[in-house]
XYZ file of C-alpha atoms in Angstrom:
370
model
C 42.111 -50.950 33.394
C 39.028 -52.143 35.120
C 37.733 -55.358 32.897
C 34.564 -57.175 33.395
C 33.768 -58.967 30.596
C 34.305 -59.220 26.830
C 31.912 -60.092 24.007
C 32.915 -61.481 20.534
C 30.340 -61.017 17.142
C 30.392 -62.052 13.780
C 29.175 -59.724 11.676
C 28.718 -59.923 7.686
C 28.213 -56.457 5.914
C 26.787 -56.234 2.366
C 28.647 -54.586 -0.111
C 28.164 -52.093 -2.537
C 29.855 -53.953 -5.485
C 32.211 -56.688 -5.206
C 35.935 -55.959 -3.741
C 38.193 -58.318 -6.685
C 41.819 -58.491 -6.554
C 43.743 -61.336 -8.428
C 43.012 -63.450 -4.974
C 39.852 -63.156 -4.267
C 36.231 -61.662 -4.668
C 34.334 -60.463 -1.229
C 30.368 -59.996 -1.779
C 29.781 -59.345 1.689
C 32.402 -58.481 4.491
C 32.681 -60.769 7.628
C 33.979 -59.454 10.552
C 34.457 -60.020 14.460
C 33.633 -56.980 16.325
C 34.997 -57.209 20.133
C 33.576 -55.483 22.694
C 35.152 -55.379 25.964
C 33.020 -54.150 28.738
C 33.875 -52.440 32.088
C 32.104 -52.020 35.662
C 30.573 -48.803 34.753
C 29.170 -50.078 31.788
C 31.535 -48.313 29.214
C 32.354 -50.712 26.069
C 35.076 -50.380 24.052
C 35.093 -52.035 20.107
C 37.655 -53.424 18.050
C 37.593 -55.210 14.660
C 39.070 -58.794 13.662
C 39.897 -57.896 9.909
C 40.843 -61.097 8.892
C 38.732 -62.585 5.717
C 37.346 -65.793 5.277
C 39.630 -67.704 3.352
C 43.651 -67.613 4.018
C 44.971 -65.908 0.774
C 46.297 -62.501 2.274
C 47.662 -63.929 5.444
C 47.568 -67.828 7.319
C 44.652 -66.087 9.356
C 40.460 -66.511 8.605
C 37.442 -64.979 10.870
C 37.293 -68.762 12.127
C 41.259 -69.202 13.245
C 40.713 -65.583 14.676
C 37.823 -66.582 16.505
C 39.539 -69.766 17.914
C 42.377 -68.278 19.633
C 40.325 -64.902 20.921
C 38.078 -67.690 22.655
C 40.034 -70.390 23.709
C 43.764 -68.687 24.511
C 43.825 -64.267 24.622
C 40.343 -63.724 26.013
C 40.584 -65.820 29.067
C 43.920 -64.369 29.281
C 43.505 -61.198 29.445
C 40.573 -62.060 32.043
C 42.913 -63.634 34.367
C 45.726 -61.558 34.077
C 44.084 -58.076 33.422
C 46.111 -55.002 31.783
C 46.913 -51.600 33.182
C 47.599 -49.944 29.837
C 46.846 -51.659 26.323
C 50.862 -51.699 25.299
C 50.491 -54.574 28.819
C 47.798 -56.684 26.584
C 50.488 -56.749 23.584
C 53.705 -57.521 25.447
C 51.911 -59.897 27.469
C 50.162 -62.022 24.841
C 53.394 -62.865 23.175
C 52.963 -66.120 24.814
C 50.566 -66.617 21.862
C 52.889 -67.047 18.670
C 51.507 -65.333 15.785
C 48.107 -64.272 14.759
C 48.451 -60.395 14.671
C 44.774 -60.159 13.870
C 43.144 -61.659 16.394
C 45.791 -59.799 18.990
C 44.787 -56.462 17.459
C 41.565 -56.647 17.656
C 41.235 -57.055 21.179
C 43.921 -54.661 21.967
C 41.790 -52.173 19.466
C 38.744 -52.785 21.646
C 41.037 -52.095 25.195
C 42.430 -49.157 23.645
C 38.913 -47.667 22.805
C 37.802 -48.665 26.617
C 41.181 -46.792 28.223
C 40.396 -43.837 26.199
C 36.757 -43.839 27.217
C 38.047 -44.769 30.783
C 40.857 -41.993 30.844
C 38.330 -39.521 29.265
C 41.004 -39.143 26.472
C 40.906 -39.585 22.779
C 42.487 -42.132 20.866
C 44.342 -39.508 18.720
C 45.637 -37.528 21.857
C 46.546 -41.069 23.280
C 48.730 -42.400 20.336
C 50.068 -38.929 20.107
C 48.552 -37.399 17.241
C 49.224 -34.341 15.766
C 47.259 -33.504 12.370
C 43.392 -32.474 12.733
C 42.619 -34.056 9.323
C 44.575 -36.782 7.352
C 44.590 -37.328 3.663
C 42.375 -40.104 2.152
C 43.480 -42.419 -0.586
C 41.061 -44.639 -3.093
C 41.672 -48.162 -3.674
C 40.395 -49.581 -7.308
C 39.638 -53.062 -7.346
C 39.287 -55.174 -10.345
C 35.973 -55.547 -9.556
C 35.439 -51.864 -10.883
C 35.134 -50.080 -13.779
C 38.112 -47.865 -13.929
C 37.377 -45.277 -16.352
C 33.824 -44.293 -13.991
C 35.357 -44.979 -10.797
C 38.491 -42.933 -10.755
C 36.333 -40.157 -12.631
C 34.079 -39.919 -9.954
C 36.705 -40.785 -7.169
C 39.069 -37.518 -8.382
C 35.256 -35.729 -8.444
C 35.145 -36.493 -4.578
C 39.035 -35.461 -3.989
C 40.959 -38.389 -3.548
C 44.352 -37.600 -2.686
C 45.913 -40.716 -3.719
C 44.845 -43.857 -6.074
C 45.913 -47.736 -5.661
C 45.471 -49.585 -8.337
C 44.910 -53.305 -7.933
C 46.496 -55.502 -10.882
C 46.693 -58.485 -12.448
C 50.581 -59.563 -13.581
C 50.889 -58.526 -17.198
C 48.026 -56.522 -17.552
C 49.314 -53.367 -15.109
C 50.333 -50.714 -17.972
C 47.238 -50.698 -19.813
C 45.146 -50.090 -16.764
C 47.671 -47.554 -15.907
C 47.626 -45.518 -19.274
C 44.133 -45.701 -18.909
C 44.477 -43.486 -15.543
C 46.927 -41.748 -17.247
C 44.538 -40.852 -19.663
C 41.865 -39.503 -17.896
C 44.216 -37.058 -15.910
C 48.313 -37.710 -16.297
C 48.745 -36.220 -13.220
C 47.218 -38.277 -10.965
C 49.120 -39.836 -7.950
C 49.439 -43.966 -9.058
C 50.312 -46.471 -7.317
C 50.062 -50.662 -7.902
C 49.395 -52.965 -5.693
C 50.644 -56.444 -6.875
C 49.805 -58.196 -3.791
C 53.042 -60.785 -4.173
C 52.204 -62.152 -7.231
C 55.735 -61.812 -9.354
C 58.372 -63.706 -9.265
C 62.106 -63.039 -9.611
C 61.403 -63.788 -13.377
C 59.415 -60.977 -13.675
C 62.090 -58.638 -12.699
C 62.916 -57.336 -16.416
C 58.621 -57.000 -16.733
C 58.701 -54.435 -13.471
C 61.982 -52.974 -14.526
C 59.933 -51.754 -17.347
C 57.075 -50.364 -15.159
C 59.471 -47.883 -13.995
C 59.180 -44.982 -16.332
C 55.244 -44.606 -15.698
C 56.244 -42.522 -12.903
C 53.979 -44.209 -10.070
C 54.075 -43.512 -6.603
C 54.880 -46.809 -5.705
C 55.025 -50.351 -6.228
C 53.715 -52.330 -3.419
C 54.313 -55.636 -2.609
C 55.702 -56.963 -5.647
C 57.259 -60.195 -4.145
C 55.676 -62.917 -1.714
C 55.997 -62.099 1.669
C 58.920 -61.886 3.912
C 60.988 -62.063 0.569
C 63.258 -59.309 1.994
C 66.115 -60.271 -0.636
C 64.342 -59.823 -3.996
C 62.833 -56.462 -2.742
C 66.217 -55.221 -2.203
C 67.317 -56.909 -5.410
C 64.295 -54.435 -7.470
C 64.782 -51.245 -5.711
C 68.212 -51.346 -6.857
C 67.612 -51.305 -9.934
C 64.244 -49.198 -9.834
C 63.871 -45.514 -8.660
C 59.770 -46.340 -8.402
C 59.462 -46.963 -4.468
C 59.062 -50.144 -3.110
C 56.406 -50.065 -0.532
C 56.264 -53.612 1.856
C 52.816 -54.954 2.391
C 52.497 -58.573 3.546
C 56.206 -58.740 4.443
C 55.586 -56.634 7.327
C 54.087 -58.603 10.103
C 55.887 -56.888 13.147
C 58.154 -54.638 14.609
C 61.212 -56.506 13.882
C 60.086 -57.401 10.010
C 59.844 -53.304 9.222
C 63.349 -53.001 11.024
C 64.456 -56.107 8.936
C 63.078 -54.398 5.816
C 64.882 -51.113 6.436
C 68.242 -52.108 7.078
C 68.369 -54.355 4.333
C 66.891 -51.671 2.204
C 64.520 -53.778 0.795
C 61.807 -51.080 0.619
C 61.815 -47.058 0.085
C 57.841 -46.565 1.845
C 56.137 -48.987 4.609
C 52.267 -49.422 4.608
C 51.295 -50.130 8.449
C 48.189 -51.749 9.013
C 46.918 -51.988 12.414
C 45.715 -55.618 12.088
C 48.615 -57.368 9.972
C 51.417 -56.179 12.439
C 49.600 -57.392 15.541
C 47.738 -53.625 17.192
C 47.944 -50.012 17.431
C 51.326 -51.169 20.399
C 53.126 -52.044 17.184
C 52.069 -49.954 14.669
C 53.194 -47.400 16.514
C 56.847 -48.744 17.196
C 56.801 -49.296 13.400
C 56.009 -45.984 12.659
C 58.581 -44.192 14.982
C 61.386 -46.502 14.148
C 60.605 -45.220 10.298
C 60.916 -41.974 11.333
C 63.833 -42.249 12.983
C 65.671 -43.839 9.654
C 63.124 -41.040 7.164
C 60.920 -43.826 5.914
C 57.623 -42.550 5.277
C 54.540 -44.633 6.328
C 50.656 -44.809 5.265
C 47.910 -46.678 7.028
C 46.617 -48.776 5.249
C 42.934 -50.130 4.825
C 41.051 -54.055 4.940
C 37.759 -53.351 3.642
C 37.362 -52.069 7.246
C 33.717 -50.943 9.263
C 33.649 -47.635 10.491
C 35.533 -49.296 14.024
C 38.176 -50.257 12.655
C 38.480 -46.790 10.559
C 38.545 -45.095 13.732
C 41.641 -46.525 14.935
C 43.242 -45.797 11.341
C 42.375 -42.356 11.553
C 43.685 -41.611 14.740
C 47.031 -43.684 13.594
C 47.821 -41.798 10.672
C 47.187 -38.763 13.092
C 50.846 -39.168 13.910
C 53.237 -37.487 11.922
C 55.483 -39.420 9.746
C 52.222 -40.728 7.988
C 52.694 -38.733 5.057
C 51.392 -40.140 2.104
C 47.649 -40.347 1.941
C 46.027 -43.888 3.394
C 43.835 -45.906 2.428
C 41.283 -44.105 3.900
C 37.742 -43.689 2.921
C 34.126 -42.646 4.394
C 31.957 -44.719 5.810
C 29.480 -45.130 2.019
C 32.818 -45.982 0.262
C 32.383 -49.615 0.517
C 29.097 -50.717 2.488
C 25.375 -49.238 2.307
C 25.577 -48.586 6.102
C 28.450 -48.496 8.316
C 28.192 -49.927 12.321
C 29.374 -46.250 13.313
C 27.499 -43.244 13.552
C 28.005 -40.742 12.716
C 28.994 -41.423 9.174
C 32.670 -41.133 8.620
C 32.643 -38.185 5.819
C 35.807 -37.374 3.375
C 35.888 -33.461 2.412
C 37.712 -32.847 -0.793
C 39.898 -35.187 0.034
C 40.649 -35.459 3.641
C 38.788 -36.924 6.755
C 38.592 -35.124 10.262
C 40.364 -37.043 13.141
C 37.662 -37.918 15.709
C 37.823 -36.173 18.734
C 35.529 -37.433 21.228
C 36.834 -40.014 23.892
C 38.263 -43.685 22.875
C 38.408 -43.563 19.250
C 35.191 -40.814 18.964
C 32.590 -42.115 17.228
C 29.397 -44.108 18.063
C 28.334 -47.968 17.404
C 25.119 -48.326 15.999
C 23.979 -50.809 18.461
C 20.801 -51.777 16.274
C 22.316 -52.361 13.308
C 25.245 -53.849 14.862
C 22.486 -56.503 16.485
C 20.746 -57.281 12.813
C 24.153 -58.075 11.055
C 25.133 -60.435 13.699
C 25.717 -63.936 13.166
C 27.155 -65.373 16.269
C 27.708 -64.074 19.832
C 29.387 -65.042 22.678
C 30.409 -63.183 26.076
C 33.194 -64.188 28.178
C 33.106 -63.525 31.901
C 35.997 -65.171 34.421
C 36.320 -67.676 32.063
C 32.407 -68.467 31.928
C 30.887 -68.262 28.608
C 27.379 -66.163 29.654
């Protein structure tokens, strides 16, 4: 790949209505956007999803920012990368921080497909045309008018966010509105192997899943519930690489896998993770971070591929912000969203826009900060 410089931007995008889970409450999204440039002038984006504060995982936009500036920009300006998978084998040298590693491999990966005149679906191997979107309710929302108008729109599949001890009324009150709807909670790791007789009891409400019940990388209670529950257990925060999904599947501590491009380090992983499953009949979904329309590209050309079979959390571009940075608008059609297929991952930045959100800017070029 022919690299001549890279940019970094943070970027803070107003929200529609507060995003509230039992962790936290977002207002406005911050976000690094990456842009690594070539000699013909060709720019390819990725998106630093990490939030502000450490609650979902050790990383925050600021530790992100540190290590993209100070350790995998200037290498990947002195060592360069003939394919994106190079970038992710090679920055292993760098222990940890999946984020800010996928990222930058997001943004290379848009510039090779630009570069090999390719899109980013036909490069990962995508088969499907369209993939199914899922809705995620925060407790920021009102449930009753949300999910009304979300099964108006199509959505395929609903996550419910949830507060320990309060899950079954918000689920009767799904339930309610239409008892056939496909339910899932997301706990986000907050039980305890106390709770196990609470989600034992959970079990007859006939949800999708359970994700993420336990704190991360708690492979042996996981295995401990899905004994003794026929709900699937889907791992979340547990599953920060290649070798924690193969971890989680041998030990059987999980039924379902949600892959997200950012937590498991880039689209180099993500993919391993998703073959592996298929290989053992593990079904994936891609799942979402309160993303811009970037990072939604990339997620819509991963769960392109086919073991992604149960619907994502995947949403158009007015789901969570007034304006998105891509154009055009990523649109959901009763209930699924077209795969782009134009070059890299197919859609447009909005330059302008992208200029009045930003915060901070830097470029990088051999290792001088322009």
């Amino acid at each position: 790949m022919r690299i001549q410089s890279v940019g970094l931007r943070k970027v803070s995008l107003p929200l529609k209505v507060p995003f509230v889970t039992h962790q936290f409450e977002l207002k406005e999204r911050p976000l690094i956007i990456i842009e690594v440039k070539d000699d013909a002038g060709r720019i390819g984006y990725g998106e630093v999803t990490a939030f502000p504060d450490p609650f979902y995982t050790y990383e925050t936009i600021n530790t992100a920012w540190h290590i993209l500036e100070d350790y995998l920009i200037p290498f990947l300006l002195k060592n360069g990368a003939e394919h994106p998978s190079d970038f992710a084998e090679e920055s292993k040298g760098v222990q940890g921080h999946p984020m800010a590693k996928a990222g930058l491999e997001a943004a290379l990966w848009d510039l090779y497909g630009k570069q090999a005149e390719k899109s980013l679906a036909d490069l990962l191997g995508g088969t499907r045309s369209f993939v199914s979107a899922g809705a995620v309710i925060s407790l920021g929302d009102s449930v009753e008018k949300d999910v009304s108008m979300l099964k108006e729109e199509g959505f395929q599949r609903y996550k419910l966010k949830v507060v320990k001890g309060r899950e079954k009324e918000a689920i009767e009150t799904i339930q309610q509105i239409d008892p056939d709807l496909p339910i899932m909670i997301d706990a986000n790791g907050q039980y305890n192997p106390k709770d196990m007789s609470h989600l034992r009891s959970i079990d007859d409400y006939g949800l999708t899943m359970i994700e993420q019940p336990f704190a991360a990388g708690d492979f042996y209670w996981h295995k401990k519930l899905q004994k003794e529950m026929k709900t699937p257990i889907c791992l979340d925060e547990s599953i920060m690489s290649f070798h924690d999904a193969v971890q989680a599947v041998e030990l059987e501590s999980c039924q379902i896998i949600n892959i997200k491009i950012s937590r498991v380090g880039g689209l180099t992983a993500a993919i391993q993770i998703h073959d592996f499953c298929q290989s053992r009949g593990i079904p994936v979904w891609c799942g979402g971070m309160v993303e811009s329309g970037i990072s939604k590209a990339h997620n819509l050309a991963l769960a392109s591929l086919p073991n992604f079979t149960i619907p994502g959390d995947l949403s158009g571009s007015t789901r969570y912000f007034h304006k998105d940075l891509v154009h055009p608008e990523i649109v959901m059609h009763e209930g699924s969203i077209e795969v782009p297929k134009k070059t890299g991952m197919g859609l447009n930045v909005d330059e302008e826009y992208l200029e009045e959100v930003t915060l901070a800017y830097e470029t990088f070029h051999e290792f001088f900060h322009l």
